[in-house]
Coordinates of C-alpha atoms in Angstrom, one line a residue:
X1 CA 120.7 57.0 106.1
X2 CA 118.7 60.0 107.0
X3 CA 115.6 59.5 109.2
X4 CA 113.4 60.9 106.4
X5 CA 114.8 58.5 103.7
X6 CA 112.8 55.5 102.6
X7 CA 114.3 52.1 102.1
X8 CA 113.0 48.8 100.9
X9 CA 111.9 45.9 103.1
X10 CA 110.3 42.6 102.1
X11 CA 107.0 41.3 103.4
X12 CA 108.3 37.9 104.3
X13 CA 105.0 36.6 105.9
X14 CA 101.4 37.6 106.4
X15 CA 99.4 36.1 109.3
X16 CA 95.8 36.4 110.4
X17 CA 95.7 37.6 114.0
X18 CA 91.9 38.1 114.3
X19 CA 88.9 38.3 112.0
X20 CA 89.9 41.9 111.0
X21 CA 93.6 42.1 111.7
X22 CA 96.6 40.9 109.6
X23 CA 100.2 41.0 110.8
X24 CA 103.1 41.6 108.4
X25 CA 106.6 40.4 109.0
X26 CA 109.1 42.7 107.4
X27 CA 112.7 41.8 106.6
X28 CA 115.6 43.6 105.0
X29 CA 115.9 42.2 101.4
X30 CA 119.6 41.7 101.8
X31 CA 119.3 40.2 105.3
X32 CA 121.0 43.2 106.8
X33 CA 120.1 44.6 110.2
X34 CA 117.1 46.9 110.3
X35 CA 117.4 50.1 112.4
X36 CA 117.1 49.8 116.1
X37 CA 113.9 50.9 117.9
X38 CA 112.3 51.0 121.3
X39 CA 108.7 50.1 122.5
X40 CA 106.2 52.6 121.3
X41 CA 107.9 53.3 118.0
X42 CA 106.0 53.4 114.6
X43 CA 107.1 53.4 111.0
X44 CA 105.9 55.2 107.9
X45 CA 105.1 52.5 105.2
X46 CA 104.7 53.4 101.6
X47 CA 102.6 50.6 100.0
X48 CA 103.0 49.6 96.4
X49 CA 99.7 51.3 95.5
X50 CA 101.2 54.7 96.6
X51 CA 99.4 55.0 99.9
X52 CA 101.4 56.2 102.9
X53 CA 100.4 54.9 106.3
X54 CA 101.8 54.7 109.8
X55 CA 101.9 51.4 111.8
X56 CA 103.2 50.7 115.3
X57 CA 106.0 48.1 115.6
X58 CA 104.6 45.2 117.6
X59 CA 107.5 42.7 117.4
X60 CA 110.4 42.5 119.9
X61 CA 113.1 45.2 119.8
X62 CA 116.5 43.7 118.9
X63 CA 115.0 40.9 116.6
X64 CA 116.2 40.8 113.0
X65 CA 112.7 41.2 111.6
X66 CA 109.9 43.6 112.3
X67 CA 106.2 43.1 112.7
X68 CA 103.3 45.5 112.1
X69 CA 99.6 44.8 112.3
X70 CA 96.9 46.2 110.0
X71 CA 93.2 46.6 110.9
X72 CA 90.8 46.3 108.1
X73 CA 89.0 49.7 108.0
X74 CA 85.6 49.4 106.3
X75 CA 85.6 53.2 105.6
X76 CA 89.3 53.5 105.1
X77 CA 91.2 55.4 102.3
X78 CA 92.8 52.5 100.5
X79 CA 95.6 51.4 102.8
X80 CA 94.0 48.6 104.8
X81 CA 91.9 47.3 101.9
X82 CA 95.1 46.9 99.8
X83 CA 96.9 45.1 102.6
X84 CA 94.0 42.7 103.3
X85 CA 93.0 42.1 99.7
X86 CA 96.1 42.4 97.5
X87 CA 99.4 42.4 99.4
X88 CA 101.3 39.1 99.0
X89 CA 104.3 37.6 100.8
X90 CA 107.5 38.5 98.9
X91 CA 106.3 42.0 98.0
X92 CA 108.7 44.9 98.7
X93 CA 107.4 48.0 100.5
X94 CA 109.2 51.2 101.4
X95 CA 109.5 52.3 105.0
X96 CA 111.3 55.1 106.9
X97 CA 113.3 54.6 110.1
X98 CA 111.2 54.2 113.3
X99 CA 110.0 57.3 115.1
X100 CA 108.8 57.3 118.7
X101 CA 106.2 59.7 120.1
X102 CA 104.9 57.1 122.6
X103 CA 108.1 56.2 124.5
X104 CA 108.1 54.0 127.6
X105 CA 109.2 56.1 130.6
X106 CA 110.7 54.8 133.8
X107 CA 108.1 54.2 136.5
X108 CA 107.4 52.3 139.8
X109 CA 104.3 50.8 138.4
X110 CA 102.5 50.5 135.0
X111 CA 98.9 50.3 133.9
X112 CA 98.2 49.6 130.2
X113 CA 94.8 50.0 128.5
X114 CA 94.6 48.9 124.9
X115 CA 91.5 49.3 122.8
X116 CA 91.2 47.1 119.6
X117 CA 94.2 47.7 117.3
X118 CA 95.7 49.9 120.0
X119 CA 97.3 46.7 121.4
X120 CA 100.0 47.0 118.8
X121 CA 102.3 49.6 120.5
X122 CA 101.5 48.2 123.9
X123 CA 102.8 44.7 123.1
X124 CA 106.5 45.6 123.0
X125 CA 106.0 47.7 126.2
X126 CA 104.6 44.8 128.2
X127 CA 107.4 42.5 126.9
X128 CA 109.9 45.0 128.2
X129 CA 108.4 45.6 131.6
X130 CA 107.7 41.9 132.1
X131 CA 111.5 41.3 132.0
X132 CA 111.9 43.4 135.2
X133 CA 110.6 43.7 138.8
X134 CA 108.2 46.6 138.3
X135 CA 104.6 45.7 138.8
X136 CA 102.3 46.1 135.8
X137 CA 98.9 45.1 134.4
X138 CA 97.2 45.3 131.0
X139 CA 93.5 45.7 130.3
X140 CA 92.8 44.8 126.7
X141 CA 89.3 45.9 125.4
X142 CA 87.5 44.8 122.3
X143 CA 84.1 44.3 120.8
X144 CA 84.5 40.6 120.7
X145 CA 87.3 38.1 121.2
X146 CA 87.2 37.2 117.5
X147 CA 88.1 40.8 116.7
X148 CA 91.0 41.0 119.2
X149 CA 94.5 40.3 117.9
X150 CA 97.4 38.5 119.6
X151 CA 95.3 36.8 122.3
X152 CA 97.5 33.7 122.2
X153 CA 100.6 35.7 122.9
X154 CA 99.0 37.6 125.8
X155 CA 98.0 34.3 127.5
X156 CA 101.7 33.8 128.4
X157 CA 101.5 36.8 130.9
X158 CA 98.8 35.1 133.0
X159 CA 96.9 37.3 135.6
X160 CA 98.8 40.4 134.6
X161 CA 96.6 40.6 131.5
X162 CA 92.8 41.1 131.6
X163 CA 90.9 40.4 128.3
X164 CA 87.5 42.2 128.2
X165 CA 85.1 41.6 125.3
X166 CA 82.1 43.9 125.2
X167 CA 79.8 41.2 123.7
X168 CA 80.5 39.0 126.7
X169 CA 80.6 41.4 129.6
X170 CA 79.3 44.8 128.5
X171 CA 81.4 47.9 128.9
X172 CA 84.5 47.7 131.1
X173 CA 84.3 49.8 134.4
X174 CA 87.2 52.1 133.6
X175 CA 86.5 54.4 136.5
X176 CA 87.3 51.6 138.9
X177 CA 90.7 51.1 137.3
X178 CA 91.6 54.8 136.9
X179 CA 89.9 56.6 139.7
X180 CA 91.9 55.0 142.4
X181 CA 94.1 56.7 145.0
X182 CA 97.1 58.3 143.4
X183 CA 99.7 55.5 143.7
X184 CA 102.0 57.0 141.2
X185 CA 101.5 54.5 138.4
X186 CA 102.1 55.5 134.8
X187 CA 99.1 54.9 132.5
X188 CA 99.7 54.0 128.9
X189 CA 96.7 53.8 126.6
X190 CA 96.1 53.5 122.9
X191 CA 92.9 52.9 121.0
X192 CA 89.9 54.6 119.3
X193 CA 89.1 58.2 119.9
X194 CA 86.0 57.7 122.1
X195 CA 88.0 55.5 124.5
X196 CA 90.8 58.0 124.7
X197 CA 88.4 60.8 125.3
X198 CA 86.8 59.0 128.2
X199 CA 90.2 58.1 129.8
X200 CA 91.4 61.7 129.3
X201 CA 88.4 63.0 131.2
X202 CA 89.0 60.6 134.0
X203 CA 92.7 61.6 134.4
X204 CA 92.0 65.3 134.0
X205 CA 92.2 65.8 137.8
X206 CA 95.6 64.1 138.1
X207 CA 98.1 66.5 139.6
X208 CA 101.0 64.9 137.7
X209 CA 99.8 64.8 134.1
X210 CA 103.2 63.4 133.0
X211 CA 102.0 60.0 134.2
X212 CA 99.4 59.8 131.5
X213 CA 100.7 58.7 128.1
X214 CA 98.5 58.0 125.0
X215 CA 98.7 57.6 121.3
X216 CA 95.9 58.2 118.7
X217 CA 95.4 56.3 115.5
X218 CA 92.5 58.4 114.3
X219 CA 91.9 62.0 115.1
X220 CA 88.7 63.1 116.9
X221 CA 86.5 65.5 115.0
X222 CA 87.0 68.1 117.6
X223 CA 90.8 67.9 117.1
X224 CA 90.5 68.2 113.4
X225 CA 88.2 71.3 113.8
X226 CA 90.7 72.9 116.2
X227 CA 93.6 72.2 113.8
X228 CA 91.9 73.8 110.8
X229 CA 92.4 77.5 109.9
X230 CA 90.0 79.6 111.9
X231 CA 88.8 83.2 112.0
X232 CA 91.6 85.4 113.0
X233 CA 94.3 83.4 111.3
X234 CA 96.7 85.5 109.2
X235 CA 98.8 85.1 106.1
X236 CA 102.6 84.7 106.6
X237 CA 105.7 83.7 104.6
X238 CA 107.6 80.4 104.8
X239 CA 111.3 80.4 103.8
X240 CA 112.9 77.1 102.9
X241 CA 116.5 76.2 103.5
X242 CA 117.4 76.9 99.8
X243 CA 116.1 80.4 100.1
X244 CA 112.7 79.7 98.4
X245 CA 109.9 81.8 99.8
X246 CA 106.3 80.6 99.8
X247 CA 103.3 82.6 100.9
X248 CA 100.8 80.9 103.2
X249 CA 97.2 82.3 103.1
X250 CA 95.0 82.8 106.1
X251 CA 92.8 79.9 105.0
X252 CA 95.6 77.6 103.8
X253 CA 97.9 75.2 105.6
X254 CA 101.7 75.3 105.2
X255 CA 101.6 71.9 103.7
X256 CA 99.0 72.9 101.1
X257 CA 100.9 76.1 100.2
X258 CA 104.1 74.1 99.7
X259 CA 102.3 71.5 97.5
X260 CA 100.7 74.3 95.4
X261 CA 104.2 75.8 94.9
X262 CA 105.6 72.5 93.6
X263 CA 107.6 71.7 96.7
X264 CA 107.6 67.9 97.4
X265 CA 106.4 67.2 100.9
X266 CA 105.5 63.9 102.5
X267 CA 102.3 63.7 104.4
X268 CA 99.6 61.3 105.4
X269 CA 96.9 62.1 108.0
X270 CA 96.9 65.9 107.4
X271 CA 95.3 66.3 110.8
X272 CA 98.4 66.5 113.1
X273 CA 98.4 63.0 114.6
X274 CA 100.8 60.9 112.5
X275 CA 104.0 63.0 112.4
X276 CA 104.8 62.2 108.8
X277 CA 105.1 65.9 107.8
X278 CA 107.2 66.9 110.9
X279 CA 109.6 69.6 109.7
X280 CA 112.6 71.2 111.5
X281 CA 112.2 75.0 112.1
X282 CA 115.2 77.2 112.0
X283 CA 113.6 80.5 112.9
X284 CA 110.1 81.9 113.7
X285 CA 107.4 81.4 116.4
X286 CA 105.2 78.4 115.9
X287 CA 101.5 78.2 116.6
X288 CA 101.4 74.5 117.4
X289 CA 98.1 72.7 116.7
X290 CA 99.1 69.1 116.5
X291 CA 98.2 66.2 118.8
X292 CA 101.8 64.8 119.0
X293 CA 104.4 67.1 120.5
X294 CA 104.8 67.4 124.2
X295 CA 104.8 70.7 126.0
X296 CA 108.6 70.7 126.2
X297 CA 108.9 69.9 122.5
X298 CA 106.5 72.7 121.6
X299 CA 108.4 75.2 123.8
X300 CA 111.6 74.4 122.0
X301 CA 110.2 75.9 118.8
X302 CA 112.4 73.8 116.6
X303 CA 110.0 71.4 114.9
X304 CA 106.4 71.5 113.7
X305 CA 103.7 69.5 111.9
X306 CA 103.1 71.6 108.8
X307 CA 99.8 70.0 108.0
X308 CA 98.1 71.9 110.9
X309 CA 100.5 74.2 112.8
X310 CA 101.0 77.8 111.7
X311 CA 103.1 80.9 112.4
X312 CA 102.4 83.3 115.2
X313 CA 104.4 86.0 113.4
X314 CA 105.1 86.9 109.8
X315 CA 107.8 84.5 108.8
X316 CA 109.0 80.9 109.5
X317 CA 112.3 79.5 108.2
X318 CA 112.0 75.7 107.6
X319 CA 114.8 73.2 107.2
X320 CA 113.1 71.8 104.1

């Protein structure tokens, strides 16, 4: 099976984890083993209503079934509303093999900060580190306890986990947690854009930026603006692996140009944060504008998010 191929899984159970979060248990319809994955991984899910979304795996690696969690988004685009209002146990959905842009690195100490639904990729991480001798702690932030998922599971970790609800205690003093002497701990955080922006500002002075790891669920407006075509962008040509050539205008994304040319392309966020449209690059210099790839991955010039990234020269050759 290619990583880009979809396959069927069955939603074997739906559980309420908070007043706004449902978890889905996914199983292979023929009781076969699902692909292996590591903490931090997420999957593309094609819902029966045709909406494609990305969800972090929040179960335990190595178990025969998977679990994802879905936050009800009042201003969403149809994915969370469908899951919360219409999806039933026994329904088949299509998924792709897990991808991991938020992998757990080896460290001498870990600090995890999760905001709201950002707890989902963190859960498998703390399960993993709790099995070993490395010190760790989790701060889980939420508006209220009734909105925070998986609290019962987190109780098992005792004092390693700190639950902070804003309606009980006000805003959490992040500076006291992050602006400490540089002890070498690795910081993993996932949550809403404003939380990540604050944490990024607090870690900006860190000498070793490789110790800071984060994942976004929703793009910041500034990120979307930076990713959009801007004055000075130029037209270029994209060549596909079958020899097809498609022109990309100065004010058009590669993704939109391919769609307009009738080339089938999978996409979801269209803002460079989900990785669904990641495409191998065979030749050409990439102008990376995504929020996913590391500096090393960008320097390799062998893959790109075609929803936002562009060509620095006149031609890109894509393995598509």
